[in-house]
């Protein structure tokens, strides 16, 4: 586990690492602190097994709760739950569309039953206050890419495909969000050469339109 200090942007290794070496994992943060309104108390890392890091003392605990999709999944969070979607279970390349949920209040995991519209791996996700958006990803066979966006409604836990796809197909990308926009960046496109891309795509949370702002 590496740490970045938001006050000065320095990086360090706190020393409390995940229980085993992992790849293709995803993470959410949750568990609102009673001391500081709106703060998050824990971070949860999953590659199938959930590791928790306590933000107050940076200790790591393995919860032992399983999340479907051990590699190449993506995650979003509301104030109450974290949602892990897509991925695959090694060693086989079979893909998953399952959305699994962790309840921040009890740290139990479950599958709400409303999955992604298409099985895929190495996707990325962003969230607004009301919705989570899972974008792009690789789809077997042949590592073809999908620019599809799936949306999960945090109030009802239903998933839909809003219909606004990202401007560029790619997998193995990363994403982050502000209160107004979600940004999908980098990744690779097996159908193009060179396969790696540096572009940034954006989704507007107010109207769910997508665009390429023009910066890399």
PDB file of C-alpha atoms in Angstrom:
ATOM      1  CA  UNK A   1       0.000   0.000   0.000  1.00  0.00           C
ATOM      2  CA  UNK A   2       1.384   3.388  -1.022  1.00  0.00           C
ATOM      3  CA  UNK A   3       0.039   6.604   0.464  1.00  0.00           C
ATOM      4  CA  UNK A   4      -0.213  10.149  -0.892  1.00  0.00           C
ATOM      5  CA  UNK A   5      -0.519  13.036   1.558  1.00  0.00           C
ATOM      6  CA  UNK A   6      -3.176  15.425   0.224  1.00  0.00           C
ATOM      7  CA  UNK A   7      -1.690  18.365   2.140  1.00  0.00           C
ATOM      8  CA  UNK A   8       1.696  18.293   0.407  1.00  0.00           C
ATOM      9  CA  UNK A   9       1.365  15.593  -2.313  1.00  0.00           C
ATOM     10  CA  UNK A  10       4.289  13.569  -0.970  1.00  0.00           C
ATOM     11  CA  UNK A  11       4.162   9.784  -1.239  1.00  0.00           C
ATOM     12  CA  UNK A  12       5.216   7.141   1.255  1.00  0.00           C
ATOM     13  CA  UNK A  13       4.660   3.545   2.341  1.00  0.00           C
ATOM     14  CA  UNK A  14       2.798   3.384   5.677  1.00  0.00           C
ATOM     15  CA  UNK A  15       3.958  -0.222   6.130  1.00  0.00           C
ATOM     16  CA  UNK A  16       0.625  -2.015   6.513  1.00  0.00           C
ATOM     17  CA  UNK A  17       0.221  -3.833   3.221  1.00  0.00           C
ATOM     18  CA  UNK A  18      -2.473  -6.042   1.727  1.00  0.00           C
ATOM     19  CA  UNK A  19      -2.550  -9.633   2.931  1.00  0.00           C
ATOM     20  CA  UNK A  20      -1.117 -11.007  -0.351  1.00  0.00           C
ATOM     21  CA  UNK A  21       0.207  -9.650  -3.652  1.00  0.00           C
ATOM     22  CA  UNK A  22      -2.691  -8.818  -5.977  1.00  0.00           C
ATOM     23  CA  UNK A  23      -3.375  -7.432  -9.426  1.00  0.00           C
ATOM     24  CA  UNK A  24      -6.447  -6.079 -11.189  1.00  0.00           C
ATOM     25  CA  UNK A  25      -8.173  -5.159  -7.937  1.00  0.00           C
ATOM     26  CA  UNK A  26     -10.625  -2.352  -7.207  1.00  0.00           C
ATOM     27  CA  UNK A  27     -11.299  -0.179  -4.171  1.00  0.00           C
ATOM     28  CA  UNK A  28     -13.956   1.958  -2.482  1.00  0.00           C
ATOM     29  CA  UNK A  29     -14.052   4.000   0.701  1.00  0.00           C
ATOM     30  CA  UNK A  30     -16.908   4.305   3.153  1.00  0.00           C
ATOM     31  CA  UNK A  31     -18.194   4.131   6.698  1.00  0.00           C
ATOM     32  CA  UNK A  32     -18.965   7.755   7.529  1.00  0.00           C
ATOM     33  CA  UNK A  33     -17.248   8.909  10.692  1.00  0.00           C
ATOM     34  CA  UNK A  34     -19.441  10.113  13.544  1.00  0.00           C
ATOM     35  CA  UNK A  35     -16.742  12.596  14.486  1.00  0.00           C
ATOM     36  CA  UNK A  36     -16.403  14.359  11.150  1.00  0.00           C
ATOM     37  CA  UNK A  37     -19.512  14.771   9.044  1.00  0.00           C
ATOM     38  CA  UNK A  38     -19.118  13.367   5.530  1.00  0.00           C
ATOM     39  CA  UNK A  39     -15.747  11.764   6.171  1.00  0.00           C
ATOM     40  CA  UNK A  40     -14.919   8.158   5.298  1.00  0.00           C
ATOM     41  CA  UNK A  41     -13.496   5.813   7.918  1.00  0.00           C
ATOM     42  CA  UNK A  42     -12.264   2.810   5.911  1.00  0.00           C
ATOM     43  CA  UNK A  43     -10.932   1.857   2.503  1.00  0.00           C
ATOM     44  CA  UNK A  44     -11.863  -1.533   1.047  1.00  0.00           C
ATOM     45  CA  UNK A  45      -9.670  -3.285  -1.530  1.00  0.00           C
ATOM     46  CA  UNK A  46     -11.038  -6.345  -3.308  1.00  0.00           C
ATOM     47  CA  UNK A  47      -9.710  -8.885  -5.759  1.00  0.00           C
ATOM     48  CA  UNK A  48     -12.330 -11.364  -4.568  1.00  0.00           C
ATOM     49  CA  UNK A  49     -11.229 -11.227  -0.914  1.00  0.00           C
ATOM     50  CA  UNK A  50     -11.773  -7.889   0.850  1.00  0.00           C
ATOM     51  CA  UNK A  51      -8.943  -6.138   2.706  1.00  0.00           C
ATOM     52  CA  UNK A  52      -9.837  -3.110   4.833  1.00  0.00           C
ATOM     53  CA  UNK A  53      -7.563  -0.218   5.768  1.00  0.00           C
ATOM     54  CA  UNK A  54      -8.480   1.952   8.743  1.00  0.00           C
ATOM     55  CA  UNK A  55      -7.833   5.591   7.871  1.00  0.00           C
ATOM     56  CA  UNK A  56      -7.360   6.570  11.513  1.00  0.00           C
ATOM     57  CA  UNK A  57      -4.334   4.340  12.139  1.00  0.00           C
ATOM     58  CA  UNK A  58      -3.577   2.815   8.703  1.00  0.00           C
ATOM     59  CA  UNK A  59      -3.851  -0.754   9.937  1.00  0.00           C
ATOM     60  CA  UNK A  60      -5.024  -3.473   7.561  1.00  0.00           C
ATOM     61  CA  UNK A  61      -7.644  -6.154   8.295  1.00  0.00           C
ATOM     62  CA  UNK A  62      -8.794  -8.987   6.039  1.00  0.00           C
ATOM     63  CA  UNK A  63     -12.565  -9.290   6.311  1.00  0.00           C
ATOM     64  CA  UNK A  64     -12.817 -12.642   4.565  1.00  0.00           C
ATOM     65  CA  UNK A  65     -15.903 -11.578   2.638  1.00  0.00           C
ATOM     66  CA  UNK A  66     -15.849 -12.646  -0.987  1.00  0.00           C
ATOM     67  CA  UNK A  67     -16.649 -10.355  -3.902  1.00  0.00           C
ATOM     68  CA  UNK A  68     -17.478 -11.969  -7.251  1.00  0.00           C
ATOM     69  CA  UNK A  69     -14.874 -11.103  -9.843  1.00  0.00           C
ATOM     70  CA  UNK A  70     -11.334 -11.567  -8.646  1.00  0.00           C
ATOM     71  CA  UNK A  71      -9.496  -9.611 -11.351  1.00  0.00           C
ATOM     72  CA  UNK A  72     -10.115  -6.654 -13.617  1.00  0.00           C
ATOM     73  CA  UNK A  73     -13.206  -5.357 -11.839  1.00  0.00           C
ATOM     74  CA  UNK A  74     -14.205  -1.751 -11.083  1.00  0.00           C
ATOM     75  CA  UNK A  75     -15.929  -0.136  -8.118  1.00  0.00           C
ATOM     76  CA  UNK A  76     -18.104   2.829  -7.117  1.00  0.00           C
ATOM     77  CA  UNK A  77     -19.598   3.859  -3.796  1.00  0.00           C
ATOM     78  CA  UNK A  78     -22.605   5.632  -2.353  1.00  0.00           C
ATOM     79  CA  UNK A  79     -22.798   6.866   1.227  1.00  0.00           C
ATOM     80  CA  UNK A  80     -24.024   3.442   2.360  1.00  0.00           C
ATOM     81  CA  UNK A  81     -22.601   0.832  -0.003  1.00  0.00           C
ATOM     82  CA  UNK A  82     -19.672  -0.014  -2.233  1.00  0.00           C
ATOM     83  CA  UNK A  83     -20.410  -1.736  -5.551  1.00  0.00           C
ATOM     84  CA  UNK A  84     -17.920  -3.935  -7.425  1.00  0.00           C
ATOM     85  CA  UNK A  85     -18.814  -4.762 -11.040  1.00  0.00           C
ATOM     86  CA  UNK A  86     -17.476  -6.926 -13.844  1.00  0.00           C
ATOM     87  CA  UNK A  87     -14.117  -8.690 -13.925  1.00  0.00           C
ATOM     88  CA  UNK A  88     -13.192 -12.341 -14.264  1.00  0.00           C
ATOM     89  CA  UNK A  89     -12.080 -15.251 -12.136  1.00  0.00           C
ATOM     90  CA  UNK A  90      -8.596 -16.614 -12.991  1.00  0.00           C
ATOM     91  CA  UNK A  91      -7.218 -18.736 -14.467  1.00  0.00           C
ATOM     92  CA  UNK A  92      -9.908 -18.836 -17.143  1.00  0.00           C
ATOM     93  CA  UNK A  93     -10.815 -15.843 -19.306  1.00  0.00           C
ATOM     94  CA  UNK A  94     -14.565 -16.143 -18.676  1.00  0.00           C
ATOM     95  CA  UNK A  95     -16.000 -12.700 -17.976  1.00  0.00           C
ATOM     96  CA  UNK A  96     -18.477 -11.563 -15.352  1.00  0.00           C
ATOM     97  CA  UNK A  97     -21.323  -9.055 -15.382  1.00  0.00           C
ATOM     98  CA  UNK A  98     -22.105  -9.501 -11.683  1.00  0.00           C
ATOM     99  CA  UNK A  99     -22.412  -6.469  -9.388  1.00  0.00           C
ATOM    100  CA  UNK A 100     -21.501  -7.277  -5.768  1.00  0.00           C
ATOM    101  CA  UNK A 101     -22.174  -4.982  -2.838  1.00  0.00           C
ATOM    102  CA  UNK A 102     -20.486  -4.311   0.488  1.00  0.00           C
ATOM    103  CA  UNK A 103     -22.597  -2.747   3.242  1.00  0.00           C
ATOM    104  CA  UNK A 104     -20.473  -0.160   5.020  1.00  0.00           C
ATOM    105  CA  UNK A 105     -22.527  -0.412   8.222  1.00  0.00           C
ATOM    106  CA  UNK A 106     -22.096  -4.170   8.704  1.00  0.00           C
ATOM    107  CA  UNK A 107     -19.266  -4.980   6.261  1.00  0.00           C
ATOM    108  CA  UNK A 108     -21.307  -7.855   4.845  1.00  0.00           C
ATOM    109  CA  UNK A 109     -21.255  -8.580   1.122  1.00  0.00           C
ATOM    110  CA  UNK A 110     -24.120  -9.581  -1.161  1.00  0.00           C
ATOM    111  CA  UNK A 111     -25.273  -9.535  -4.789  1.00  0.00           C
ATOM    112  CA  UNK A 112     -28.279  -7.210  -5.223  1.00  0.00           C
ATOM    113  CA  UNK A 113     -29.227  -9.029  -8.463  1.00  0.00           C
ATOM    114  CA  UNK A 114     -29.045  -6.124 -10.934  1.00  0.00           C
ATOM    115  CA  UNK A 115     -25.931  -6.796 -12.975  1.00  0.00           C
ATOM    116  CA  UNK A 116     -24.109  -4.993 -15.774  1.00  0.00           C
ATOM    117  CA  UNK A 117     -25.686  -5.233 -19.224  1.00  0.00           C
ATOM    118  CA  UNK A 118     -22.569  -6.875 -20.616  1.00  0.00           C
ATOM    119  CA  UNK A 119     -19.843  -9.047 -19.097  1.00  0.00           C
ATOM    120  CA  UNK A 120     -16.423  -7.392 -19.321  1.00  0.00           C
ATOM    121  CA  UNK A 121     -13.125  -6.902 -17.531  1.00  0.00           C
ATOM    122  CA  UNK A 122     -10.540  -4.156 -17.047  1.00  0.00           C
ATOM    123  CA  UNK A 123     -13.232  -1.503 -17.019  1.00  0.00           C
ATOM    124  CA  UNK A 124     -13.302   1.689 -14.917  1.00  0.00           C
ATOM    125  CA  UNK A 125     -15.983   3.455 -12.905  1.00  0.00           C
ATOM    126  CA  UNK A 126     -16.963   6.857 -11.502  1.00  0.00           C
ATOM    127  CA  UNK A 127     -19.799   7.993  -9.274  1.00  0.00           C
ATOM    128  CA  UNK A 128     -21.959  11.031  -8.664  1.00  0.00           C
ATOM    129  CA  UNK A 129     -24.087  11.484  -5.558  1.00  0.00           C
ATOM    130  CA  UNK A 130     -26.932   9.519  -7.168  1.00  0.00           C
ATOM    131  CA  UNK A 131     -25.398   7.105  -9.681  1.00  0.00           C
ATOM    132  CA  UNK A 132     -22.381   4.957 -10.410  1.00  0.00           C
ATOM    133  CA  UNK A 133     -21.125   4.630 -14.003  1.00  0.00           C
ATOM    134  CA  UNK A 134     -19.138   1.640 -15.264  1.00  0.00           C
ATOM    135  CA  UNK A 135     -17.392   2.443 -18.556  1.00  0.00           C
ATOM    136  CA  UNK A 136     -15.508   0.658 -21.338  1.00  0.00           C
ATOM    137  CA  UNK A 137     -13.672  -2.618 -20.704  1.00  0.00           C
ATOM    138  CA  UNK A 138     -12.414  -5.672 -22.567  1.00  0.00           C
ATOM    139  CA  UNK A 139     -14.715  -8.385 -23.855  1.00  0.00           C
ATOM    140  CA  UNK A 140     -13.499 -11.849 -24.873  1.00  0.00           C
ATOM    141  CA  UNK A 141     -12.779 -13.428 -27.278  1.00  0.00           C
ATOM    142  CA  UNK A 142      -9.901 -11.568 -28.834  1.00  0.00           C
ATOM    143  CA  UNK A 143      -9.770  -8.830 -26.189  1.00  0.00           C
ATOM    144  CA  UNK A 144     -12.233  -6.720 -28.147  1.00  0.00           C
ATOM    145  CA  UNK A 145     -13.157  -3.466 -26.442  1.00  0.00           C
ATOM    146  CA  UNK A 146     -16.522  -2.010 -25.512  1.00  0.00           C
ATOM    147  CA  UNK A 147     -17.232   1.686 -25.055  1.00  0.00           C
ATOM    148  CA  UNK A 148     -20.529   0.973 -23.297  1.00  0.00           C
ATOM    149  CA  UNK A 149     -21.586   2.748 -20.093  1.00  0.00           C
ATOM    150  CA  UNK A 150     -23.713   0.996 -17.483  1.00  0.00           C
ATOM    151  CA  UNK A 151     -25.338   3.015 -14.704  1.00  0.00           C
ATOM    152  CA  UNK A 152     -26.358   1.881 -11.237  1.00  0.00           C
ATOM    153  CA  UNK A 153     -29.001   3.892  -9.402  1.00  0.00           C
ATOM    154  CA  UNK A 154     -27.951   4.102  -5.761  1.00  0.00           C
ATOM    155  CA  UNK A 155     -31.544   4.623  -4.562  1.00  0.00           C
ATOM    156  CA  UNK A 156     -32.977   1.467  -6.164  1.00  0.00           C
ATOM    157  CA  UNK A 157     -29.839  -0.517  -7.095  1.00  0.00           C
ATOM    158  CA  UNK A 158     -31.192  -1.022 -10.608  1.00  0.00           C
ATOM    159  CA  UNK A 159     -28.751  -0.984 -13.505  1.00  0.00           C
ATOM    160  CA  UNK A 160     -29.416   0.477 -16.948  1.00  0.00           C
ATOM    161  CA  UNK A 161     -27.504   1.492 -20.051  1.00  0.00           C
ATOM    162  CA  UNK A 162     -28.180   5.247 -20.476  1.00  0.00           C
ATOM    163  CA  UNK A 163     -27.212   5.064 -24.160  1.00  0.00           C
ATOM    164  CA  UNK A 164     -24.400   7.605 -24.148  1.00  0.00           C
ATOM    165  CA  UNK A 165     -21.228   5.711 -24.963  1.00  0.00           C
ATOM    166  CA  UNK A 166     -17.701   6.971 -24.399  1.00  0.00           C
ATOM    167  CA  UNK A 167     -16.003   8.546 -27.443  1.00  0.00           C
ATOM    168  CA  UNK A 168     -13.196   5.982 -27.528  1.00  0.00           C
ATOM    169  CA  UNK A 169     -13.082   2.231 -27.009  1.00  0.00           C
ATOM    170  CA  UNK A 170     -10.459   0.970 -24.563  1.00  0.00           C
ATOM    171  CA  UNK A 171      -9.752  -1.311 -21.644  1.00  0.00           C
ATOM    172  CA  UNK A 172      -7.373  -1.191 -18.682  1.00  0.00           C
ATOM    173  CA  UNK A 173      -8.187   2.488 -18.200  1.00  0.00           C
ATOM    174  CA  UNK A 174      -8.545   4.507 -14.990  1.00  0.00           C
ATOM    175  CA  UNK A 175     -11.176   6.966 -13.806  1.00  0.00           C
ATOM    176  CA  UNK A 176     -11.822   9.702 -11.271  1.00  0.00           C
ATOM    177  CA  UNK A 177     -14.671  12.105 -10.590  1.00  0.00           C
ATOM    178  CA  UNK A 178     -15.526  15.568  -9.333  1.00  0.00           C
ATOM    179  CA  UNK A 179     -18.988  16.601  -8.155  1.00  0.00           C
ATOM    180  CA  UNK A 180     -19.914  17.493 -11.752  1.00  0.00           C
ATOM    181  CA  UNK A 181     -17.967  15.168 -14.070  1.00  0.00           C
ATOM    182  CA  UNK A 182     -16.415  11.747 -14.343  1.00  0.00           C
ATOM    183  CA  UNK A 183     -13.153  11.354 -16.272  1.00  0.00           C
ATOM    184  CA  UNK A 184     -11.931   8.178 -18.002  1.00  0.00           C
ATOM    185  CA  UNK A 185      -8.273   8.244 -19.038  1.00  0.00           C
ATOM    186  CA  UNK A 186      -5.510   6.136 -20.568  1.00  0.00           C
ATOM    187  CA  UNK A 187      -5.824   2.434 -21.280  1.00  0.00           C
ATOM    188  CA  UNK A 188      -5.289   0.332 -24.357  1.00  0.00           C
ATOM    189  CA  UNK A 189      -7.160  -0.556 -27.519  1.00  0.00           C
ATOM    190  CA  UNK A 190      -6.211  -3.984 -28.926  1.00  0.00           C
ATOM    191  CA  UNK A 191      -7.925  -3.118 -32.220  1.00  0.00           C
ATOM    192  CA  UNK A 192      -5.667  -0.130 -32.915  1.00  0.00           C
ATOM    193  CA  UNK A 193      -1.934   0.474 -33.247  1.00  0.00           C
ATOM    194  CA  UNK A 194      -0.310   1.699 -31.096  1.00  0.00           C
ATOM    195  CA  UNK A 195      -2.480  -0.048 -28.565  1.00  0.00           C
ATOM    196  CA  UNK A 196      -1.937   2.435 -25.719  1.00  0.00           C
ATOM    197  CA  UNK A 197      -3.895   5.697 -25.561  1.00  0.00           C
ATOM    198  CA  UNK A 198      -3.430   8.883 -23.539  1.00  0.00           C
ATOM    199  CA  UNK A 199      -6.760  10.605 -24.127  1.00  0.00           C
ATOM    200  CA  UNK A 200      -9.293  11.708 -21.504  1.00  0.00           C
ATOM    201  CA  UNK A 201     -13.054  11.215 -21.959  1.00  0.00           C
ATOM    202  CA  UNK A 202     -15.656  12.901 -19.784  1.00  0.00           C
ATOM    203  CA  UNK A 203     -19.211  12.195 -18.652  1.00  0.00           C
ATOM    204  CA  UNK A 204     -21.342  15.130 -17.499  1.00  0.00           C
ATOM    205  CA  UNK A 205     -23.326  14.043 -14.436  1.00  0.00           C
ATOM    206  CA  UNK A 206     -26.041  16.660 -15.015  1.00  0.00           C
ATOM    207  CA  UNK A 207     -27.213  15.275 -18.384  1.00  0.00           C
ATOM    208  CA  UNK A 208     -25.157  12.074 -18.844  1.00  0.00           C
ATOM    209  CA  UNK A 209     -23.654  13.263 -22.134  1.00  0.00           C
ATOM    210  CA  UNK A 210     -20.123  12.179 -22.975  1.00  0.00           C
ATOM    211  CA  UNK A 211     -17.377  14.115 -24.696  1.00  0.00           C
ATOM    212  CA  UNK A 212     -13.647  14.292 -25.296  1.00  0.00           C
ATOM    213  CA  UNK A 213     -12.564  17.593 -23.671  1.00  0.00           C
ATOM    214  CA  UNK A 214      -9.430  17.666 -25.809  1.00  0.00           C
ATOM    215  CA  UNK A 215      -6.644  17.251 -23.282  1.00  0.00           C
ATOM    216  CA  UNK A 216      -4.475  14.182 -22.750  1.00  0.00           C
TER     217      UNK A 216
END
